[in-house]
């Protein structure tokens, strides 16, 4: 078994993120590496959005010193053959850098960019804090090293005051001087990235469950798009995947060069088509059949039977783990999932719903006839949905009406005088009516008033509740002028 695991765990391209103070040359450096002109197009030279790219280093053989700069340029082949590295260029301090999905980091290695002519700035310190909190290895790149005012030692001294332990000074953090203009030190930086990747054994398996992270999103004529990086597993066209918002089928994949591909492997980026909604940046993309999302979903479920005022409790069942998580992630804060699970609706769900005065929402889950009968007997309302949109519409309707659910519905079929007052002889049509319930009295679909049930009797015996099909006498407080034919609705708000 161990042998098989070793065979499937392969070295993958490291995911490298650039962090640092604005205008310290992050994008210019990455621009040199990937041989584009992104920096010139950006407002004020400051990155306005996340960029993700992939390059492959390739040796070109011995050359003269005068040709070193050109060699470096020719030695970097975006998307070409050779050892691949995936880069993320981030806006500002890149707060999203340390975002995690089910404990997985977005980046494997960080490059802390500090301008050698400007030194450590507040945003540099903030970026360093993100790196430390993420617990990933990092390299310090002192940019603009070709400027007369550049000082590598100043950068080293200032960062040591922030607690950075450099190589040769009691730590293992490399410090390299680089220039995004001339290319000085770029080759050494790439070699260092490869070395750090090897030392930390950055690996992935195309055969394992998919783990991908959304880096940036957008919309075009084809609909919502998302740039993702695969950390593990394989993302393929035609595959059904799950995000925190939906379950969807991948309609198209495009690599860093804009070429249509059928699949992408660990460590690789791609533009994804097929989402109905724009997924949140930093969110995860999983295989639909990955049972580990149940654990993620359970973190969002409130496993208690007490609900705060104004919240609406439900019991949620879904056909699979992906759908369960997607529905839970889509629910507004007013909805509290008392219990969420995969599979058909069962008797246990009915009893949980009854004890918590909840509805049961079944999303693509079957409701056995025996369970439906039990729900009817216990006065538990079941709602079945096959489309997320319809489920959310129902939720919105419940919130707008300010109702949790109709606990019970009864019709007044007779009136009895009692000490100058009246008792409503009632038949329970739906759910159950309980003593001390708050009820709404309806006449011809119009509200007559809101009252409380003071007592209930079946014959001469006091009872606490009456269920569907049963008859009982109900005494209200305060008294209302009700008539035969009026409807009583027991509503929890």
Tab-separated table of C-alpha atoms in Angstrom, residues 89-268:
chain	number	residue	atom	x	y	z
A	89	UNK	CA	1.149	38.267	-8.520
A	90	UNK	CA	-1.093	39.909	-5.951
A	91	UNK	CA	-2.575	43.376	-5.428
A	92	UNK	CA	-1.223	45.356	-2.504
A	93	UNK	CA	-0.497	43.342	0.621
A	94	UNK	CA	-2.343	40.274	-0.710
A	95	UNK	CA	-4.535	39.597	2.286
A	96	UNK	CA	-6.005	36.620	0.476
A	97	UNK	CA	-2.580	34.990	0.303
A	98	UNK	CA	-3.031	33.033	3.499
A	99	UNK	CA	-6.579	31.949	2.730
A	100	UNK	CA	-7.060	28.274	3.367
A	101	UNK	CA	-9.624	25.747	2.217
A	102	UNK	CA	-9.977	22.690	4.430
A	103	UNK	CA	-6.524	23.501	5.823
A	104	UNK	CA	-4.806	23.762	2.433
A	105	UNK	CA	-2.630	26.760	1.700
A	106	UNK	CA	-2.931	28.589	-1.593
A	107	UNK	CA	0.824	29.058	-2.023
A	108	UNK	CA	3.763	26.745	-1.343
A	109	UNK	CA	6.529	29.353	-1.353
A	110	UNK	CA	6.467	33.122	-0.877
A	111	UNK	CA	8.778	35.738	-2.350
A	112	UNK	CA	8.966	38.751	-0.047
A	113	UNK	CA	9.836	41.631	-2.357
A	114	UNK	CA	11.663	44.610	-0.824
A	115	UNK	CA	13.073	47.487	-2.879
A	116	UNK	CA	16.794	47.727	-2.110
A	117	UNK	CA	16.675	51.516	-2.515
A	118	UNK	CA	13.638	51.999	-0.251
A	119	UNK	CA	13.856	49.341	2.447
A	120	UNK	CA	11.201	47.842	4.717
A	121	UNK	CA	7.828	49.612	4.733
A	122	UNK	CA	4.617	49.019	6.765
A	123	UNK	CA	3.169	46.896	3.977
A	124	UNK	CA	6.371	44.853	3.911
A	125	UNK	CA	5.870	44.045	7.593
A	126	UNK	CA	2.244	43.138	6.953
A	127	UNK	CA	3.234	40.830	4.098
A	128	UNK	CA	5.852	39.190	6.319
A	129	UNK	CA	3.187	38.592	8.961
A	130	UNK	CA	0.957	36.853	6.395
A	131	UNK	CA	3.865	34.624	5.392
A	132	UNK	CA	4.712	33.683	8.977
A	133	UNK	CA	1.056	32.964	9.789
A	134	UNK	CA	0.755	30.715	6.735
A	135	UNK	CA	3.795	28.740	7.861
A	136	UNK	CA	5.340	28.370	4.408
A	137	UNK	CA	8.997	28.810	3.355
A	138	UNK	CA	9.977	32.132	1.824
A	139	UNK	CA	12.760	33.920	-0.018
A	140	UNK	CA	13.585	37.623	0.268
A	141	UNK	CA	14.136	39.291	-3.107
A	142	UNK	CA	15.760	42.728	-2.831
A	143	UNK	CA	14.626	44.408	-6.051
A	144	UNK	CA	16.091	47.381	-7.939
A	145	UNK	CA	19.533	46.120	-6.961
A	146	UNK	CA	20.979	47.785	-10.079
A	147	UNK	CA	20.221	51.293	-8.772
A	148	UNK	CA	23.110	53.344	-7.289
A	149	UNK	CA	21.217	53.850	-4.017
A	150	UNK	CA	20.454	50.142	-3.563
A	151	UNK	CA	21.734	48.457	-0.404
A	152	UNK	CA	21.354	44.737	0.206
A	153	UNK	CA	22.747	45.117	3.715
A	154	UNK	CA	20.135	47.722	4.632
A	155	UNK	CA	17.376	45.297	3.618
A	156	UNK	CA	19.037	42.513	5.613
A	157	UNK	CA	19.444	44.648	8.745
A	158	UNK	CA	15.896	46.034	8.654
A	159	UNK	CA	14.334	42.585	8.212
A	160	UNK	CA	16.475	41.084	10.968
A	161	UNK	CA	14.903	43.654	13.269
A	162	UNK	CA	11.549	42.133	12.243
A	163	UNK	CA	12.746	38.692	13.307
A	164	UNK	CA	13.881	37.288	9.950
A	165	UNK	CA	16.744	34.782	10.299
A	166	UNK	CA	18.783	34.690	7.099
A	167	UNK	CA	21.074	31.968	5.788
A	168	UNK	CA	24.491	32.231	7.392
A	169	UNK	CA	23.030	34.290	10.228
A	170	UNK	CA	21.375	31.540	12.242
A	171	UNK	CA	18.428	30.862	9.930
A	172	UNK	CA	17.432	29.426	6.561
A	173	UNK	CA	15.835	32.383	4.737
A	174	UNK	CA	17.681	33.166	1.463
A	175	UNK	CA	18.332	36.803	0.497
A	176	UNK	CA	18.945	37.609	-3.163
A	177	UNK	CA	19.499	40.870	-5.004
A	178	UNK	CA	17.485	41.084	-8.245
A	179	UNK	CA	16.465	43.537	-10.938
A	180	UNK	CA	13.299	43.329	-12.969
A	181	UNK	CA	14.805	45.742	-15.487
A	182	UNK	CA	18.165	44.131	-16.312
A	183	UNK	CA	17.440	40.593	-15.176
A	184	UNK	CA	20.263	40.606	-12.652
A	185	UNK	CA	19.799	37.802	-10.126
A	186	UNK	CA	16.638	36.413	-11.756
A	187	UNK	CA	18.243	33.137	-12.789
A	188	UNK	CA	19.571	32.654	-9.249
A	189	UNK	CA	16.104	33.397	-7.834
A	190	UNK	CA	14.519	30.698	-10.003
A	191	UNK	CA	17.213	28.220	-9.010
A	192	UNK	CA	16.560	29.037	-5.355
A	193	UNK	CA	12.797	28.497	-5.827
A	194	UNK	CA	13.507	25.059	-7.320
A	195	UNK	CA	15.875	24.223	-4.458
A	196	UNK	CA	13.366	25.260	-1.777
A	197	UNK	CA	10.677	23.248	-3.579
A	198	UNK	CA	12.865	20.142	-3.511
A	199	UNK	CA	13.850	20.616	0.130
A	200	UNK	CA	10.216	20.891	1.204
A	201	UNK	CA	9.106	18.003	-1.048
A	202	UNK	CA	6.252	19.824	-2.757
A	203	UNK	CA	4.264	17.007	-4.314
A	204	UNK	CA	0.838	16.126	-5.640
A	205	UNK	CA	-1.053	13.204	-7.103
A	206	UNK	CA	-3.153	13.401	-10.288
A	207	UNK	CA	-5.081	10.336	-9.074
A	208	UNK	CA	-6.274	11.763	-5.754
A	209	UNK	CA	-9.388	13.840	-5.063
A	210	UNK	CA	-9.367	17.285	-6.613
A	211	UNK	CA	-8.230	20.224	-4.479
A	212	UNK	CA	-8.156	23.522	-6.351
A	213	UNK	CA	-8.270	27.152	-5.232
A	214	UNK	CA	-9.982	30.103	-6.940
A	215	UNK	CA	-7.416	32.873	-7.485
A	216	UNK	CA	-9.468	35.396	-9.445
A	217	UNK	CA	-12.899	35.632	-11.046
A	218	UNK	CA	-14.714	37.544	-13.751
A	219	UNK	CA	-17.513	37.549	-16.287
A	220	UNK	CA	-17.448	37.555	-20.070
A	221	UNK	CA	-19.731	36.553	-22.941
A	222	UNK	CA	-19.352	32.921	-21.913
A	223	UNK	CA	-20.609	33.719	-18.414
A	224	UNK	CA	-18.848	33.609	-15.034
A	225	UNK	CA	-15.177	32.599	-15.163
A	226	UNK	CA	-12.654	31.633	-12.527
A	227	UNK	CA	-8.895	31.284	-12.594
A	228	UNK	CA	-7.965	28.330	-10.415
A	229	UNK	CA	-4.792	26.578	-9.355
A	230	UNK	CA	-4.915	22.824	-8.792
A	231	UNK	CA	-3.086	21.745	-5.641
A	232	UNK	CA	-3.950	18.063	-5.898
A	233	UNK	CA	-5.863	15.731	-8.195
A	234	UNK	CA	-6.852	16.535	-11.771
A	235	UNK	CA	-9.426	19.021	-13.087
A	236	UNK	CA	-11.011	17.886	-16.357
A	237	UNK	CA	-13.524	19.169	-18.885
A	238	UNK	CA	-16.887	17.463	-18.353
A	239	UNK	CA	-16.201	16.786	-14.674
A	240	UNK	CA	-18.798	17.787	-12.092
A	241	UNK	CA	-17.194	19.879	-9.356
A	242	UNK	CA	-18.420	21.656	-6.255
A	243	UNK	CA	-17.600	25.110	-4.926
A	244	UNK	CA	-18.857	26.800	-1.789
A	245	UNK	CA	-21.790	28.145	-3.816
A	246	UNK	CA	-22.783	25.486	-6.341
A	247	UNK	CA	-22.291	22.183	-8.060
A	248	UNK	CA	-21.443	22.556	-11.734
A	249	UNK	CA	-20.057	20.814	-14.806
A	250	UNK	CA	-16.785	22.100	-16.265
A	251	UNK	CA	-17.457	23.319	-19.827
A	252	UNK	CA	-14.007	24.565	-20.718
A	253	UNK	CA	-10.417	24.867	-19.492
A	254	UNK	CA	-7.757	27.249	-20.795
A	255	UNK	CA	-4.125	27.218	-19.713
A	256	UNK	CA	-1.934	30.251	-18.933
A	257	UNK	CA	-1.306	30.842	-22.654
A	258	UNK	CA	-5.029	30.819	-23.444
A	259	UNK	CA	-4.854	27.392	-25.085
A	260	UNK	CA	-7.863	25.119	-24.675
A	261	UNK	CA	-6.937	21.988	-22.730
A	262	UNK	CA	-8.847	18.923	-21.582
A	263	UNK	CA	-7.349	18.712	-18.094
A	264	UNK	CA	-4.886	20.323	-15.701
A	265	UNK	CA	-2.656	18.633	-13.144
A	266	UNK	CA	-1.333	19.532	-9.675
A	267	UNK	CA	0.465	22.868	-9.512
A	268	UNK	CA	-1.048	24.164	-12.749
